[in-house]
Amino acid sequence: MTTRTLGVLILLLGPAATAYLMGFNEAAHYLGLGSMLAVQLSVLARPVAAFAVLLPVVYAAAAITTQSTDGVVALIVAIAAAVGAASSQGLHRGLVALLAAALIGSFEPAATADIASRGGFLLAGSSYGFLLAVTLLRRVTLDAPHLHPQSALGYAVLLAVLTPVAWFAARSASLGHPWWLPLMVVAVSQPLPGGPARQALLRSVLAATAALTLVLVTDWVEAPAVRALLLVGLLFLTLSAGSRRPALSAVLIVPVLALLSSHAAIHETPLDFLQATLPAFVPVMAVSALGHWLFWTLRPGAGRVAA
């Protein structure tokens, strides 16, 4: 298992690492993101694995419309709602990749030529990741819970509300990569509490805090060699967790994408990071906790749980 995971990891990061070593930093950035997001989508949502081709399209659409707040928010809300609705088929964890592409693009405005160039690299990376998923990883199956259609509709509404709330909070803060905050909210979200709502909320808060801590570490580490080792370690844990620890994979995907998205530290000190992040993180988590508690405890039918 360890040897196979290492092999997959090397193949997954190979093109991005090669581009980085050759001095093509931007190409490495988007090749890595495309590969990782395509594998996530294709493995966790196999029936719609072909949607991997939409990753550069969604990224470009968000980057182009980022100057129009109404347009980019409408795009993000639509994708977040689709992620929630996909929980009726157990595909929501995979479709988070599409939301990640939109969130990253929404905070990377650029000239049309630059967006086209980045989209091209992202297309190359996502095509490569899709190829890995349907060949080397074709036997990997990761099951997720299927929600009743009525509950899936409620979950879609929940994510459609929480995602823009986190997006606006992140935009108002001085974050190096603001997109990670709304992505984290959706990544650690669970449509089913798996027990009493209070315990589920505690697990969600702990997962979000763990993701925040790991993002802080990725932000603080500046040496390229150390960042590379950190990326390899986190990605190895992500691939190893698989279906056995989906909550761990959800936490790790955020710092992994943060490392793939940048080759330099953003804030000077961890204190600077916390001063910029906590004013947005705390209220967003409070709203998320309230929303999930209402969704878990007030929905009708068999999906309702005790507070």
Coordinates of C-alpha atoms in Angstrom, one line a residue:
M1 CA 0.0 0.0 0.0
T2 CA 2.8 2.5 0.9
T3 CA 4.7 1.7 -2.2
R4 CA 1.6 2.1 -4.4
T5 CA 0.8 5.4 -2.7
L6 CA 4.3 6.7 -3.2
G7 CA 4.1 5.8 -6.9
V8 CA 0.8 7.6 -7.4
L9 CA 2.2 10.6 -5.5
I10 CA 5.3 10.8 -7.8
L11 CA 3.2 10.5 -10.9
L12 CA 0.7 13.0 -9.7
L13 CA 3.3 15.7 -8.9
G14 CA 5.7 14.7 -11.7
P15 CA 4.7 17.3 -14.3
A16 CA 4.4 20.2 -11.8
A17 CA 7.7 19.3 -10.2
T18 CA 9.4 19.1 -13.6
A19 CA 8.0 22.5 -14.7
Y20 CA 9.1 24.1 -11.4
L21 CA 12.6 22.7 -11.6
M22 CA 12.9 24.1 -15.1
G23 CA 11.9 27.6 -13.9
F24 CA 8.3 27.7 -15.1
N25 CA 6.7 28.6 -11.8
E26 CA 3.3 29.6 -13.1
A27 CA 3.0 26.5 -15.2
A28 CA 4.0 24.3 -12.2
H29 CA 1.3 26.1 -10.1
Y30 CA -1.6 25.4 -12.5
L31 CA -0.4 21.9 -13.6
G32 CA -0.3 20.8 -9.9
L33 CA -3.7 22.3 -9.2
G34 CA -5.3 20.8 -12.3
S35 CA -3.9 17.3 -11.6
M36 CA -4.9 17.3 -7.9
L37 CA -8.4 18.7 -8.6
A38 CA -9.0 16.3 -11.5
V39 CA -8.0 13.3 -9.4
Q40 CA -10.2 14.4 -6.6
L41 CA -13.2 14.9 -8.9
S42 CA -12.7 11.7 -10.9
V43 CA -12.0 9.3 -8.0
L44 CA -14.7 10.7 -5.6
A45 CA -17.3 11.2 -8.3
R46 CA -16.7 8.6 -10.9
P47 CA -20.1 8.8 -12.6
V48 CA -19.3 12.4 -13.6
A49 CA -15.5 12.0 -13.9
A50 CA -15.7 13.7 -17.3
F51 CA -16.6 16.9 -15.5
A52 CA -12.8 17.3 -15.0
V53 CA -12.7 19.1 -18.3
L54 CA -14.8 21.8 -16.8
L55 CA -12.1 22.7 -14.2
P56 CA -10.3 25.2 -16.4
V57 CA -13.6 26.5 -17.7
V58 CA -14.9 27.2 -14.2
Y59 CA -11.6 28.8 -13.2
A60 CA -11.6 31.1 -16.2
A61 CA -15.2 32.0 -15.8
A62 CA -14.6 33.0 -12.2
A63 CA -11.4 34.9 -13.0
I64 CA -13.1 36.8 -15.8
T65 CA -16.2 37.8 -13.8
T66 CA -14.3 38.6 -10.6
Q67 CA -14.6 42.3 -11.3
S68 CA -18.4 41.9 -11.3
T69 CA -19.3 40.8 -7.7
D70 CA -22.8 39.8 -8.7
G71 CA -21.6 37.6 -11.5
V72 CA -18.8 35.7 -9.6
V73 CA -21.0 35.2 -6.6
A74 CA -23.8 33.8 -8.7
L75 CA -21.3 31.4 -10.2
I76 CA -20.0 30.3 -6.8
V77 CA -23.5 29.9 -5.4
A78 CA -24.6 27.8 -8.3
I79 CA -21.7 25.4 -8.0
A80 CA -22.0 25.2 -4.2
A81 CA -25.7 24.4 -4.6
A82 CA -24.8 21.7 -7.2
V83 CA -22.3 20.2 -4.7
G84 CA -25.0 20.0 -2.1
A85 CA -27.5 18.5 -4.5
A86 CA -25.0 15.9 -5.6
S87 CA -25.1 14.4 -2.1
S88 CA -28.3 12.6 -3.2
Q89 CA -25.9 10.4 -5.3
G90 CA -23.0 10.5 -2.9
L91 CA -20.9 12.7 -5.3
H92 CA -20.6 15.8 -3.3
R93 CA -17.0 15.2 -2.1
G94 CA -15.8 15.0 -5.7
L95 CA -17.6 18.0 -7.0
V96 CA -15.9 20.1 -4.3
A97 CA -13.1 20.2 -6.9
L98 CA -15.2 22.3 -9.2
L99 CA -16.0 24.7 -6.4
A100 CA -12.3 24.9 -5.5
A101 CA -11.5 25.9 -9.1
A102 CA -14.2 28.6 -9.0
L103 CA -13.0 30.0 -5.7
I104 CA -9.4 30.1 -6.7
G105 CA -10.3 31.9 -10.0
S106 CA -12.5 34.4 -8.1
F107 CA -9.5 35.7 -6.3
E108 CA -7.1 35.8 -9.3
P109 CA -8.2 38.6 -11.6
A110 CA -6.0 39.1 -14.6
A111 CA -5.9 40.2 -18.2
T112 CA -7.6 37.9 -20.6
A113 CA -4.4 36.6 -22.1
D114 CA -3.1 35.7 -18.6
I115 CA -6.3 33.9 -17.8
A116 CA -6.1 32.0 -21.1
S117 CA -2.5 31.0 -20.3
R118 CA -3.4 29.8 -16.8
G119 CA -6.5 28.0 -18.1
G120 CA -4.3 26.2 -20.6
F121 CA -2.0 24.9 -17.9
L122 CA -4.9 24.0 -15.8
L123 CA -6.4 22.1 -18.7
A124 CA -3.2 20.2 -19.2
G125 CA -3.0 19.3 -15.5
S126 CA -6.7 18.3 -15.3
S127 CA -6.4 16.1 -18.4
Y128 CA -3.4 14.4 -16.9
G129 CA -5.1 13.9 -13.6
F130 CA -8.2 12.5 -15.3
L131 CA -6.0 10.1 -17.2
L132 CA -4.4 8.9 -14.0
A133 CA -7.8 8.4 -12.4
V134 CA -9.2 6.3 -15.3
T135 CA -6.1 4.2 -15.7
L136 CA -3.8 3.8 -12.7
L137 CA -6.6 4.6 -10.2
R138 CA -9.5 2.9 -12.0
R139 CA -10.0 0.3 -9.3
V140 CA -10.1 2.9 -6.5
T141 CA -13.6 3.4 -5.2
L142 CA -14.5 5.7 -2.4
D143 CA -18.2 5.5 -1.2
A144 CA -20.0 8.4 0.4
P145 CA -23.4 8.5 2.0
H146 CA -26.4 9.1 -0.2
L147 CA -29.0 11.6 1.1
H148 CA -32.7 11.4 0.6
P149 CA -33.6 13.9 -2.3
Q150 CA -35.4 16.2 0.2
S151 CA -32.4 16.3 2.5
A152 CA -30.1 16.8 -0.4
L153 CA -32.1 19.9 -1.4
G154 CA -31.8 21.3 2.1
Y155 CA -28.0 20.6 2.0
A156 CA -27.8 22.4 -1.3
V157 CA -29.5 25.4 0.2
L158 CA -27.1 25.3 3.2
L159 CA -24.0 25.3 1.1
A160 CA -25.4 27.9 -1.2
V161 CA -25.7 30.2 1.8
L162 CA -22.6 29.4 3.7
T163 CA -20.2 29.6 0.7
P164 CA -20.9 33.2 -0.2
V165 CA -20.9 34.2 3.4
A166 CA -17.4 32.8 3.8
W167 CA -16.4 34.2 0.4
F168 CA -17.3 37.8 1.4
A169 CA -15.7 37.3 4.8
A170 CA -12.5 36.1 3.2
R171 CA -12.5 39.0 0.7
S172 CA -12.8 41.6 3.5
A173 CA -9.8 40.1 5.4
S174 CA -6.2 40.5 4.5
L175 CA -5.6 36.9 3.6
G176 CA -2.8 35.7 1.3
H177 CA -5.1 33.2 -0.4
P178 CA -8.6 34.2 0.5
W179 CA -10.2 31.3 -1.4
W180 CA -9.1 28.7 1.2
L181 CA -11.6 29.9 3.8
P182 CA -14.9 29.2 1.9
L183 CA -13.3 26.1 0.5
M184 CA -12.5 24.9 4.0
V185 CA -16.1 25.5 5.1
V186 CA -17.4 23.3 2.4
A187 CA -14.7 20.7 2.6
V188 CA -15.2 19.9 6.3
S189 CA -19.0 20.1 6.0
Q190 CA -20.9 16.8 6.6
P191 CA -24.4 16.3 5.2
L192 CA -24.9 13.6 7.8
P193 CA -23.8 14.2 11.5
G194 CA -23.1 10.6 12.3
G195 CA -24.5 11.0 15.8
P196 CA -25.8 13.7 18.1
A197 CA -25.7 17.2 16.5
R198 CA -23.5 18.6 19.3
Q199 CA -20.8 16.0 18.8
A200 CA -20.9 16.5 15.1
L201 CA -20.5 20.3 15.5
L202 CA -17.6 19.8 17.8
R203 CA -15.9 17.5 15.2
S204 CA -16.6 20.1 12.5
V205 CA -15.0 22.9 14.5
L206 CA -12.0 20.8 15.4
A207 CA -11.6 19.8 11.7
A208 CA -11.8 23.5 10.7
T209 CA -9.3 24.5 13.4
A210 CA -6.9 21.7 12.2
A211 CA -7.2 23.0 8.6
L212 CA -6.5 26.5 9.8
T213 CA -3.4 25.4 11.7
L214 CA -2.1 23.5 8.7
V215 CA -2.7 26.5 6.4
L216 CA -0.8 28.6 8.9
V217 CA 2.1 26.2 8.7
T218 CA 2.1 26.3 4.9
D219 CA 2.0 30.1 5.0
W220 CA 4.9 30.4 7.5
V221 CA 7.3 28.0 5.8
E222 CA 9.3 29.9 3.2
A223 CA 12.1 27.6 2.1
P224 CA 11.1 25.9 -1.2
A225 CA 12.7 22.6 -0.2
V226 CA 10.7 22.5 3.1
R227 CA 7.5 23.5 1.3
A228 CA 8.1 20.6 -1.1
L229 CA 8.6 18.1 1.7
L230 CA 5.5 19.4 3.5
L231 CA 3.5 19.1 0.3
V232 CA 4.7 15.5 -0.3
G233 CA 3.9 14.6 3.4
L234 CA 0.4 16.1 3.4
L235 CA -0.4 14.6 0.0
F236 CA 0.8 11.2 1.1
L237 CA -1.5 11.4 4.1
T238 CA -4.4 12.5 1.9
L239 CA -3.9 9.6 -0.5
S240 CA -3.4 7.1 2.3
A241 CA -6.5 8.2 4.2
G242 CA -8.8 7.4 1.3
S243 CA -12.2 6.0 2.3
R244 CA -11.0 5.0 5.7
R245 CA -10.7 8.5 7.0
P246 CA -12.7 10.8 4.8
A247 CA -12.7 13.5 7.5
L248 CA -8.9 13.6 7.5
S249 CA -8.8 13.9 3.7
A250 CA -11.3 16.8 3.9
V251 CA -9.0 18.6 6.3
L252 CA -5.8 17.9 4.4
I253 CA -7.0 19.0 0.9
V254 CA -7.1 22.6 1.9
P255 CA -3.4 23.0 2.9
V256 CA -2.4 20.8 0.0
L257 CA -4.1 23.1 -2.5
A258 CA -2.6 26.1 -0.6
L259 CA 0.9 24.7 -1.1
L260 CA 0.2 23.9 -4.8
S261 CA -1.1 27.4 -5.4
S262 CA 2.0 29.3 -4.2
H263 CA 5.8 28.9 -4.0
A264 CA 6.4 31.6 -1.3
A265 CA 5.2 32.5 2.1
I266 CA 2.6 35.2 2.3
H267 CA 2.6 36.6 5.8
E268 CA 5.8 37.5 7.6
T269 CA 5.0 35.8 10.9
P270 CA 2.3 33.4 12.2
L271 CA 1.0 36.3 14.3
D272 CA 0.4 38.3 11.2
F273 CA -1.5 35.4 9.7
L274 CA -3.7 35.0 12.8
Q275 CA -4.4 38.7 13.0
A276 CA -5.6 38.7 9.4
T277 CA -7.4 35.4 9.6
L278 CA -9.2 35.1 12.9
P279 CA -11.6 38.1 12.4
A280 CA -13.0 36.3 9.4
F281 CA -12.6 32.7 10.6
V282 CA -14.4 32.9 13.9
P283 CA -17.7 34.5 12.6
V284 CA -17.7 32.2 9.5
M285 CA -17.4 29.1 11.7
A286 CA -20.2 30.5 14.0
V287 CA -22.5 30.9 11.0
S288 CA -21.5 27.5 9.7
A289 CA -22.1 25.8 13.0
L290 CA -25.6 27.4 13.3
G291 CA -26.5 26.5 9.8
H292 CA -25.5 22.8 10.2
W293 CA -27.2 22.5 13.6
L294 CA -30.4 23.8 12.1
F295 CA -30.1 21.5 9.0
W296 CA -29.4 18.4 11.1
T297 CA -32.0 18.9 13.8
L298 CA -34.9 20.7 12.1
R299 CA -35.2 18.8 8.9
P300 CA -38.2 16.4 8.7
G301 CA -38.2 12.6 8.3
A302 CA -35.6 10.0 9.1
G303 CA -32.7 12.3 8.5
R304 CA -33.4 14.3 11.6
V305 CA -31.1 13.8 14.6
A306 CA -31.1 14.8 18.3
A307 CA -29.6 18.1 19.3

